Coordinates of C-alpha atoms in Angstrom, one line a residue:
X1 CA -20.3 -8.5 -9.1
X2 CA -23.8 -9.6 -10.3
X3 CA -25.0 -9.7 -13.8
X4 CA -28.7 -10.1 -15.0
X5 CA -28.9 -11.1 -18.6
X6 CA -31.8 -9.6 -20.6
X7 CA -31.2 -11.4 -23.9
X8 CA -28.5 -13.2 -25.7
X9 CA -27.8 -13.9 -29.4
X10 CA -25.9 -17.1 -30.2
X11 CA -23.6 -16.3 -33.1
X12 CA -22.0 -19.7 -33.3
X13 CA -22.7 -22.9 -31.4
X14 CA -21.3 -22.6 -27.8
X15 CA -18.4 -20.3 -29.0
X16 CA -19.7 -16.8 -29.5
X17 CA -22.5 -15.1 -27.6
X18 CA -23.5 -11.5 -26.8
X19 CA -26.0 -10.2 -24.2
X20 CA -27.1 -7.2 -22.4
X21 CA -26.6 -7.5 -18.6
X22 CA -26.4 -5.8 -15.3
X23 CA -23.2 -5.9 -13.3
X24 CA -23.6 -5.9 -9.5
X25 CA -20.9 -4.6 -7.2
X26 CA -21.1 -6.6 -3.9
X27 CA -19.3 -3.8 -2.0
X28 CA -21.7 -1.0 -3.0
X29 CA -24.6 -3.4 -3.6
X30 CA -25.4 -1.5 -6.9
X31 CA -25.8 -3.1 -10.3
X32 CA -24.9 -1.5 -13.7
X33 CA -25.8 -2.0 -17.3
X34 CA -23.1 -3.9 -19.3
X35 CA -22.9 -6.1 -22.3
X36 CA -21.1 -9.5 -22.5
X37 CA -19.2 -10.6 -25.6
X38 CA -18.0 -14.2 -25.6
X39 CA -15.6 -15.4 -28.3
X40 CA -13.6 -18.6 -28.5
X41 CA -10.6 -17.1 -26.6
X42 CA -11.9 -14.0 -24.7
X43 CA -14.9 -12.9 -22.6
X44 CA -15.3 -9.1 -22.9
X45 CA -17.3 -6.9 -20.7
X46 CA -18.5 -3.6 -22.2
X47 CA -20.1 -0.5 -20.6
X48 CA -22.0 2.3 -22.3
X49 CA -20.5 5.7 -22.6
X50 CA -21.1 8.9 -24.5
X51 CA -18.4 9.6 -27.1
X52 CA -17.7 12.5 -29.4
X53 CA -18.2 11.4 -33.0
X54 CA -17.7 14.6 -34.9
X55 CA -16.8 18.3 -34.2
X56 CA -14.3 19.5 -31.7
X57 CA -11.9 17.0 -30.1
X58 CA -12.5 17.9 -26.4
X59 CA -13.4 15.2 -23.9
X60 CA -17.0 14.0 -23.7
X61 CA -16.7 13.5 -19.9
X62 CA -18.4 16.8 -19.2
X63 CA -20.9 18.4 -21.6
X64 CA -22.5 21.8 -21.0
X65 CA -25.9 22.1 -22.8
X66 CA -28.3 25.1 -22.9
X67 CA -32.0 24.1 -22.9
X68 CA -34.8 26.5 -23.9
X69 CA -38.0 25.7 -22.0
X70 CA -40.9 25.1 -24.4
X71 CA -44.5 26.1 -23.7
X72 CA -45.5 22.5 -24.5
X73 CA -43.1 19.9 -23.2
X74 CA -40.9 22.1 -21.0
X75 CA -37.4 20.8 -20.9
X76 CA -38.4 17.5 -22.4
X77 CA -36.7 15.2 -19.8
X78 CA -37.3 13.3 -16.6
X79 CA -34.8 12.7 -13.8
X80 CA -34.2 10.1 -11.0
X81 CA -31.8 9.7 -8.1
X82 CA -30.4 12.1 -5.5
X83 CA -28.0 12.4 -2.7
X84 CA -30.4 10.7 -0.2
X85 CA -29.8 7.4 -2.1
X86 CA -26.0 8.1 -2.5
X87 CA -26.4 8.4 -6.2
X88 CA -26.3 11.5 -8.5
X89 CA -29.4 12.8 -10.1
X90 CA -29.5 11.3 -13.6
X91 CA -31.6 11.9 -16.7
X92 CA -34.0 8.9 -16.8
X93 CA -36.2 9.8 -19.8
X94 CA -35.7 12.0 -22.9
X95 CA -38.9 12.8 -24.8
X96 CA -39.1 12.7 -28.5
X97 CA -39.0 16.0 -30.5
X98 CA -38.7 18.0 -27.3
X99 CA -36.1 20.4 -26.0
X100 CA -33.6 17.8 -24.5
X101 CA -33.7 15.6 -27.5
X102 CA -33.3 18.5 -30.0
X103 CA -29.9 19.4 -28.5
X104 CA -28.4 16.1 -29.6
X105 CA -26.1 16.3 -26.6
X106 CA -28.1 14.7 -23.8
X107 CA -28.6 11.0 -23.1
X108 CA -30.5 8.7 -20.7
X109 CA -28.0 8.0 -17.9
X110 CA -26.4 11.5 -17.9
X111 CA -25.7 12.7 -14.4
X112 CA -26.4 16.3 -13.8
X113 CA -23.4 18.1 -12.4
X114 CA -24.4 21.8 -12.6
X115 CA -27.6 23.8 -13.2
X116 CA -27.0 27.4 -14.3
X117 CA -23.5 27.2 -12.7
X118 CA -24.8 25.8 -9.4
X119 CA -23.1 22.5 -8.4
X120 CA -25.7 19.8 -7.6
X121 CA -23.5 16.7 -7.2
X122 CA -24.5 16.6 -3.5
X123 CA -28.0 17.8 -3.9
X124 CA -31.1 15.8 -3.1
X125 CA -33.7 14.8 -5.7
X126 CA -36.2 17.4 -4.6
X127 CA -33.6 20.2 -4.6
X128 CA -32.6 19.5 -8.2
X129 CA -36.3 19.3 -9.3
X130 CA -37.0 22.6 -7.6
X131 CA -33.9 24.2 -9.2
X132 CA -34.7 23.0 -12.7
X133 CA -38.3 24.1 -12.5
X134 CA -37.5 27.5 -11.3
X135 CA -34.5 28.2 -13.6
X136 CA -36.3 30.3 -16.1
X137 CA -36.8 29.9 -19.8
X138 CA -33.2 29.2 -20.6
X139 CA -31.4 26.5 -18.5
X140 CA -27.8 25.6 -18.8
X141 CA -26.8 22.2 -17.4
X142 CA -23.5 20.4 -17.2
X143 CA -23.7 16.6 -17.4
X144 CA -21.5 13.6 -17.3
X145 CA -22.5 10.2 -18.5
X146 CA -22.8 7.8 -15.5
X147 CA -21.3 4.6 -16.8
X148 CA -22.3 2.7 -13.6
X149 CA -25.8 3.8 -13.0
X150 CA -27.3 1.7 -10.2
X151 CA -29.9 -0.8 -11.4
X152 CA -32.5 0.3 -8.9
X153 CA -32.9 3.4 -10.9
X154 CA -34.2 1.2 -13.7
X155 CA -32.9 3.4 -16.5
X156 CA -33.9 2.2 -20.0
X157 CA -31.0 1.4 -22.3
X158 CA -32.6 3.1 -25.2
X159 CA -32.6 6.9 -25.9
X160 CA -34.9 8.7 -26.3
X161 CA -37.4 7.0 -24.0
X162 CA -41.1 6.4 -24.5
X163 CA -43.5 9.3 -24.1
X164 CA -45.3 9.6 -20.8
X165 CA -47.5 12.0 -18.9
X166 CA -45.7 12.2 -15.6
X167 CA -47.2 14.6 -13.2
X168 CA -45.2 17.7 -12.1
X169 CA -46.5 17.2 -8.5
X170 CA -44.7 15.3 -5.7
X171 CA -41.3 13.9 -6.8
X172 CA -39.5 10.8 -5.7
X173 CA -35.8 9.9 -6.3
X174 CA -36.8 6.4 -7.4
X175 CA -39.5 7.5 -9.8
X176 CA -39.3 9.8 -12.8
X177 CA -39.8 13.4 -11.9
X178 CA -41.2 14.9 -15.2
X179 CA -39.7 18.1 -16.3
X180 CA -41.4 18.0 -19.7
X181 CA -44.2 20.2 -18.4
X182 CA -44.0 24.0 -18.0
X183 CA -42.0 25.2 -15.1
X184 CA -42.1 28.7 -13.7
X185 CA -41.6 30.5 -16.9
X186 CA -41.4 34.3 -17.1
X187 CA -41.9 34.4 -20.9
X188 CA -45.3 33.5 -22.3
X189 CA -44.1 33.7 -25.9
X190 CA -42.9 30.4 -27.5
X191 CA -39.2 29.8 -27.1
X192 CA -37.1 28.7 -30.1
X193 CA -36.4 25.0 -29.9
X194 CA -33.2 23.8 -28.4
X195 CA -31.0 22.5 -31.2
X196 CA -27.3 21.8 -31.8
X197 CA -25.2 24.5 -33.3
X198 CA -23.5 23.6 -36.6
X199 CA -19.9 23.6 -35.3
X200 CA -20.7 22.0 -32.0
X201 CA -19.5 18.4 -31.4
X202 CA -21.9 15.6 -31.9
X203 CA -22.2 12.7 -29.4
X204 CA -23.4 9.1 -29.5
X205 CA -23.9 6.5 -26.8
X206 CA -21.8 3.5 -27.5
X207 CA -20.7 0.2 -25.9
X208 CA -17.0 0.4 -25.1
X209 CA -14.7 -2.5 -24.0
X210 CA -13.8 -2.2 -20.3
X211 CA -12.5 -5.6 -19.4
X212 CA -11.3 -8.6 -21.4
X213 CA -10.7 -11.9 -19.7
X214 CA -8.6 -14.5 -21.6
X215 CA -10.2 -17.9 -21.4
X216 CA -7.0 -19.9 -21.7
X217 CA -6.5 -21.7 -18.4
X218 CA -9.4 -19.7 -16.9
X219 CA -11.6 -21.1 -14.2
X220 CA -15.3 -20.8 -13.4
X221 CA -16.9 -20.8 -9.9
X222 CA -20.6 -20.8 -9.0
X223 CA -19.8 -20.5 -5.3
X224 CA -19.1 -17.7 -2.8
X225 CA -15.4 -17.6 -2.3
X226 CA -14.1 -20.4 -0.1
X227 CA -17.6 -21.7 0.8
X228 CA -20.1 -24.2 -0.3
X229 CA -22.8 -21.5 -0.8
X230 CA -24.1 -21.8 -4.3
X231 CA -25.1 -18.6 -6.1
X232 CA -28.5 -19.1 -7.8
X233 CA -28.1 -19.1 -11.6
X234 CA -24.8 -17.4 -11.2
X235 CA -21.0 -17.9 -11.7
X236 CA -17.8 -16.0 -11.9
X237 CA -15.0 -16.3 -14.5
X238 CA -11.4 -15.8 -13.3
X239 CA -8.4 -15.5 -15.7
X240 CA -5.1 -17.3 -15.2
X241 CA -3.7 -14.0 -13.7
X242 CA -6.6 -13.8 -11.3
X243 CA -8.6 -11.1 -13.1
X244 CA -12.3 -11.6 -12.4
X245 CA -15.4 -10.8 -14.5
X246 CA -17.4 -10.4 -11.3
X247 CA -20.4 -12.6 -10.6
X248 CA -22.5 -13.3 -13.7
X249 CA -26.1 -13.9 -12.8
X250 CA -28.9 -14.8 -15.2
X251 CA -32.7 -14.7 -14.9
X252 CA -33.3 -18.4 -15.5
X253 CA -31.5 -21.6 -14.9
X254 CA -31.6 -22.3 -18.6
X255 CA -29.8 -19.0 -19.5
X256 CA -27.2 -19.7 -16.8
X257 CA -26.7 -23.2 -18.0
X258 CA -26.3 -22.1 -21.6
X259 CA -23.7 -19.4 -20.7
X260 CA -21.9 -21.8 -18.3
X261 CA -21.7 -24.5 -21.0
X262 CA -20.5 -22.1 -23.6
X263 CA -17.7 -20.7 -21.5
X264 CA -16.8 -24.1 -20.2
X265 CA -16.6 -25.4 -23.7
X266 CA -14.4 -22.7 -24.9
X267 CA -12.1 -23.1 -21.9
X268 CA -12.0 -26.8 -22.4
X269 CA -11.1 -26.3 -26.1
X270 CA -8.3 -24.0 -25.2
X271 CA -7.1 -26.4 -22.5
X272 CA -7.0 -29.2 -25.1
X273 CA -4.9 -27.0 -27.4
X274 CA -2.5 -26.4 -24.5
X275 CA -2.3 -30.2 -23.9
X276 CA -1.5 -30.8 -27.5
X277 CA 1.3 -28.3 -27.3
X278 CA 2.7 -29.8 -24.1
X279 CA 2.5 -33.3 -25.6
X280 CA 4.7 -32.3 -28.5
X281 CA 7.6 -32.0 -26.0
X282 CA 6.7 -35.3 -24.2
X283 CA 7.5 -38.9 -25.0
X284 CA 4.6 -41.3 -26.0
X285 CA 4.7 -42.8 -22.4
X286 CA 4.5 -39.4 -20.8
X287 CA 1.6 -37.7 -22.5
X288 CA -1.0 -35.5 -20.8
X289 CA -4.3 -37.4 -20.7
X290 CA -6.4 -34.6 -19.1
X291 CA -6.0 -31.5 -17.0
X292 CA -8.2 -28.8 -15.6
X293 CA -9.5 -26.8 -12.7
X294 CA -11.4 -28.2 -9.7
X295 CA -12.3 -27.1 -6.2
X296 CA -10.7 -29.0 -3.4
X297 CA -12.4 -29.3 0.0
X298 CA -10.1 -28.5 2.9
X299 CA -10.8 -28.7 6.6
X300 CA -10.6 -25.4 8.5
X301 CA -9.0 -25.1 11.9
X302 CA -12.5 -24.7 13.4
X303 CA -13.7 -27.9 11.6
X304 CA -15.4 -25.7 8.9
X305 CA -15.3 -26.8 5.3
X306 CA -13.2 -24.6 3.0
X307 CA -12.7 -24.8 -0.7
X308 CA -9.7 -23.8 -2.8
X309 CA -9.0 -23.9 -6.5
X310 CA -6.7 -26.6 -7.6
X311 CA -5.4 -27.6 -11.0
X312 CA -5.3 -31.3 -11.7
X313 CA -3.4 -33.2 -14.4
X314 CA -3.1 -36.8 -15.5
X315 CA 0.3 -37.2 -17.2
X316 CA 2.3 -40.3 -18.0
X317 CA 2.5 -42.4 -14.8
X318 CA 1.4 -39.7 -12.4
X319 CA -1.5 -37.8 -11.0
X320 CA -0.6 -34.1 -10.3
X321 CA -2.1 -31.5 -8.0
X322 CA -1.1 -27.9 -8.6
X323 CA -2.1 -24.6 -7.1
X324 CA -1.5 -22.9 -10.5
X325 CA -1.4 -24.5 -14.0
X326 CA 2.0 -25.7 -15.3
X327 CA 3.0 -23.5 -18.2
X328 CA 6.5 -24.7 -18.7
X329 CA 8.3 -28.1 -18.5
X330 CA 10.0 -27.1 -15.2
X331 CA 6.6 -26.5 -13.6
X332 CA 5.7 -30.2 -13.6
X333 CA 8.3 -30.9 -10.8
X334 CA 6.7 -28.1 -8.7
X335 CA 3.4 -29.8 -8.1
X336 CA 2.0 -29.7 -4.6
X337 CA 1.4 -33.5 -4.8
X338 CA 2.4 -36.3 -7.2
X339 CA 0.9 -39.8 -7.0
X340 CA 1.5 -42.9 -9.1
X341 CA -1.7 -43.6 -11.1
X342 CA -1.6 -47.3 -10.3
X343 CA -2.0 -46.5 -6.6
X344 CA -4.9 -44.1 -6.6
X345 CA -8.6 -44.8 -6.7
X346 CA -11.2 -42.5 -8.3
X347 CA -14.6 -42.4 -6.7
X348 CA -17.7 -40.4 -7.6
X349 CA -19.7 -39.1 -4.6
X350 CA -22.5 -36.9 -5.8
X351 CA -24.5 -36.1 -8.9
X352 CA -27.2 -33.4 -8.6
X353 CA -30.2 -34.7 -10.6
X354 CA -32.9 -32.6 -12.2
X355 CA -35.4 -33.3 -9.3
X356 CA -32.8 -32.0 -6.8
X357 CA -32.2 -35.5 -5.4
X358 CA -28.7 -36.7 -4.6
X359 CA -27.4 -39.8 -6.2
X360 CA -24.7 -41.5 -4.1
X361 CA -22.4 -43.6 -6.3
X362 CA -19.6 -45.9 -5.4
X363 CA -17.4 -46.9 -8.3
X364 CA -14.9 -49.0 -6.5
X365 CA -14.8 -52.7 -5.9
X366 CA -14.2 -54.4 -2.5
X367 CA -12.9 -51.3 -0.8
X368 CA -15.0 -49.1 1.5
X369 CA -14.3 -45.8 3.1
X370 CA -16.8 -43.4 4.6
X371 CA -16.8 -39.7 3.7
X372 CA -18.6 -36.8 5.2
X373 CA -21.1 -35.7 2.6
X374 CA -22.7 -32.8 4.4
X375 CA -21.5 -30.2 2.0
X376 CA -24.0 -28.8 -0.6
X377 CA -21.8 -29.0 -3.7
X378 CA -23.0 -31.3 -6.5
X379 CA -20.6 -33.1 -9.0
X380 CA -18.1 -34.3 -6.3
X381 CA -15.4 -36.9 -6.6
X382 CA -12.5 -38.0 -4.5
X383 CA -9.1 -39.5 -5.3
X384 CA -8.0 -41.9 -2.6
X385 CA -4.2 -42.3 -2.3
X386 CA -1.7 -44.1 -0.1
X387 CA -1.8 -44.5 3.7
X388 CA -5.6 -44.1 3.8
X389 CA -5.5 -40.4 2.7
X390 CA -7.7 -38.8 0.1
X391 CA -8.5 -35.6 -1.8
X392 CA -12.1 -34.5 -2.2
X393 CA -12.9 -32.4 -5.3
X394 CA -15.9 -30.6 -6.9
X395 CA -16.4 -29.5 -10.5
X396 CA -19.0 -27.1 -11.9
X397 CA -20.8 -29.4 -14.5
X398 CA -21.9 -33.0 -14.7
X399 CA -20.2 -33.2 -18.1
X400 CA -16.9 -32.3 -16.4
X401 CA -17.4 -35.0 -13.9
X402 CA -17.9 -37.5 -16.7
X403 CA -14.7 -36.4 -18.4
X404 CA -12.7 -36.8 -15.2
X405 CA -14.1 -40.2 -14.6
X406 CA -13.3 -41.4 -18.1
X407 CA -9.9 -39.7 -18.0
X408 CA -8.9 -41.4 -14.8
X409 CA -9.9 -44.7 -16.2
X410 CA -7.9 -44.2 -19.3
X411 CA -4.8 -42.9 -17.6
X412 CA -4.8 -45.7 -15.1
X413 CA -5.4 -48.4 -17.7
X414 CA -2.6 -47.0 -19.9
X415 CA -0.2 -46.9 -16.9
X416 CA -1.1 -50.5 -15.9
X417 CA -0.4 -51.7 -19.5
X418 CA 2.8 -49.8 -19.7
X419 CA 4.1 -50.9 -16.3
X420 CA 3.0 -54.5 -16.7
X421 CA 3.7 -55.4 -13.1
X422 CA 4.3 -53.9 -9.7
X423 CA 6.1 -55.5 -6.8
X424 CA 5.7 -54.6 -3.1
X425 CA 7.7 -55.7 -0.1
X426 CA 5.6 -57.5 2.6
X427 CA 6.0 -59.8 5.5
X428 CA 4.2 -62.7 7.2
X429 CA 5.1 -64.4 10.4
X430 CA 8.5 -62.8 10.5
X431 CA 9.5 -63.7 6.9
X432 CA 10.2 -60.9 4.4
X433 CA 8.4 -61.6 1.1
X434 CA 7.6 -59.9 -2.2
X435 CA 4.1 -59.6 -3.6
X436 CA 3.8 -58.9 -7.4
X437 CA 0.7 -57.9 -9.3
X438 CA 1.2 -58.7 -12.9
X439 CA -1.1 -57.8 -15.8
X440 CA -0.6 -61.1 -17.5
X441 CA 0.1 -63.5 -14.7
X442 CA -2.0 -62.2 -11.8
X443 CA -0.7 -62.5 -8.2
X444 CA 2.6 -63.9 -7.2
X445 CA 4.3 -64.2 -3.8
X446 CA 7.9 -65.1 -3.5
X447 CA 10.7 -65.1 -0.9
X448 CA 12.7 -61.9 -1.1
X449 CA 16.0 -63.6 -0.6
X450 CA 15.8 -66.9 -2.5
X451 CA 13.2 -65.6 -5.1
X452 CA 11.4 -68.9 -4.7
X453 CA 7.8 -68.6 -5.7
X454 CA 5.5 -69.5 -2.7
X455 CA 2.2 -69.2 -4.5
X456 CA 0.6 -67.8 -7.7
X457 CA -3.0 -67.2 -8.6
X458 CA -4.8 -65.6 -11.6
X459 CA -7.0 -62.5 -11.2
X460 CA -10.1 -64.7 -11.8
X461 CA -9.2 -66.8 -8.8
X462 CA -9.5 -63.9 -6.3
X463 CA -12.9 -64.3 -4.7
X464 CA -12.7 -61.8 -1.9
X465 CA -10.6 -59.9 0.6
X466 CA -10.6 -58.3 4.0
X467 CA -8.2 -56.1 5.9
X468 CA -7.8 -54.5 9.3
X469 CA -7.6 -51.0 7.9
X470 CA -4.0 -50.7 8.9
X471 CA -1.4 -53.0 7.5
X472 CA -2.8 -56.6 7.2
X473 CA -4.9 -58.1 4.4
X474 CA -6.5 -61.5 3.8
X475 CA -6.8 -62.5 0.1
X476 CA -9.2 -65.3 -0.6
X477 CA -8.3 -67.4 -3.7
X478 CA -10.1 -70.4 -5.2
X479 CA -8.0 -73.4 -6.0
X480 CA -8.7 -74.4 -9.6
X481 CA -8.3 -78.1 -8.8
X482 CA -9.9 -78.6 -5.5
X483 CA -12.4 -75.6 -5.8
X484 CA -11.5 -74.8 -2.1
X485 CA -10.8 -71.3 -0.9
X486 CA -7.3 -70.7 0.2
X487 CA -6.6 -67.7 2.5
X488 CA -3.3 -65.8 2.1
X489 CA -2.4 -63.3 4.8
X490 CA 0.2 -60.5 4.2
X491 CA 1.3 -57.4 5.9
X492 CA 2.3 -54.2 4.0
X493 CA 3.8 -50.9 5.1
X494 CA 1.3 -49.0 2.9
X495 CA -1.7 -51.4 2.6
X496 CA -3.9 -48.7 0.9
X497 CA -1.5 -48.3 -2.0
X498 CA -1.4 -52.1 -2.6
X499 CA -5.2 -52.5 -2.5
X500 CA -5.5 -49.6 -5.0
X501 CA -3.0 -51.2 -7.2
X502 CA -4.9 -54.5 -7.1
X503 CA -8.0 -52.7 -8.1
X504 CA -6.3 -50.8 -10.9
X505 CA -4.9 -54.0 -12.4
X506 CA -8.2 -56.0 -12.1
X507 CA -10.1 -53.1 -13.7
X508 CA -7.6 -52.8 -16.5
X509 CA -7.8 -56.5 -17.1
X510 CA -11.6 -56.5 -17.2
X511 CA -11.5 -53.5 -19.6
X512 CA -9.1 -55.3 -21.9
X513 CA -11.5 -58.2 -22.1
X514 CA -14.8 -56.4 -21.9
X515 CA -14.6 -52.6 -22.5
X516 CA -18.4 -52.4 -22.7
X517 CA -18.7 -53.6 -19.1
X518 CA -16.5 -50.8 -17.8
X519 CA -18.4 -48.2 -19.7
X520 CA -21.7 -49.6 -18.3
X521 CA -20.4 -48.9 -14.8
X522 CA -20.0 -45.1 -15.5
X523 CA -22.5 -43.3 -13.2
X524 CA -21.5 -39.9 -14.5
X525 CA -21.9 -40.7 -18.1
X526 CA -25.3 -42.4 -17.5
X527 CA -26.4 -39.1 -15.8
X528 CA -25.1 -37.0 -18.6
X529 CA -26.8 -39.0 -21.3
X530 CA -30.1 -39.1 -19.4
X531 CA -30.1 -35.3 -19.2

């Protein structure tokens, strides 16, 4: 569903907004007038309808109104639409101080159901025009307000409409056919004006709530479902239960960005509240650092690229991937994937700059892995895990990318400091060894049976490394006494996890000594600040 925003009024900074819009149904390819109301917790879609505000209590769905054709002004209305366009004939203009307006019961957007008892729901535009013009001095019409009037009819939201001098000649279903001129009247004497009877009900056109989407744990998508096809200045909001607003499209990139940021901000604030609630039940070492929705790129059976919503969480010692957000303590053990934070590597792939150029950014040290970057989604990052595998994600905003980058750094650094050290079984030349990465001591290799230390080096002594991409790695250390490079070769069952762990410990060590340096390496935050 497609929405074109005409205007918006910001009632509070990035929390409350209202705006007139058009809602487009992709199935019928028609768009409808709506109004958006954004609050801190809910996005509401409203549609206009005619309601009875006083008088009898009968339904306002159908109203029967008698019009008296006036010598000057005729019926005082114009119509659009018709069966040839698969839409009903609707009132498109009501002229001030003329017959239609004086009834107080007709509105722009009313679909004409009957004319003098003749059903015209399946009639063409020309047939209805002919019937109305030849109905005599007194015309009785039954109408029903069309809440979803197609946008191609271009009906004004206001009522009555501006005066005009439409011709009573050739009519068209997409242009106003004026019935404010004299029709085929049989009475030359002035008719008494149409006016509401005292005890008849009074009606008003009002905005009514039709859909409310809770923003807690909601997600936003700017892409056609499952693809990398970006909707221009458009996005869709989906609630936790799957209810969708439809596609919200705005006239300008600035309007789209403003609404996207406002909704994203409110969703983020609610997510933060949920995190705080969850952390009350968790120990200090098992706190939720960050969580939120992303899109994960999946490879289709025909090598096509597919995308699916995933919910990520950084909690305690682990990185979680969910299909749906965890809402209870038990949900945390039901994650699709769980990885130790010390053994993952965060990497930014793309930032979409203002000049539409791509910025390729590698945020890892000494480890290289090629990725297919042919997709068109900006704000992409990957999380590389053990055994050479990885997950490729996309977020909607550059600011979200910066938050994920910072959150991964923080979560990994905290886990390194909590853990202190990690030991891996390894081998070389038939001997079973243990390799330890220690936050305070650096690298230690010792015999798994005797526990005798074979060698030990500080982090600062590591000058380089190389590996075969499978199980073997060469670590190059500088001897502090001789200044010579010593090569240590080891073989691991999961080499990728070990290399990620080494990276995590070195990065955490650097951050503990020089936090400014780590911040200076943030590509995403540099982009966000520059924009």
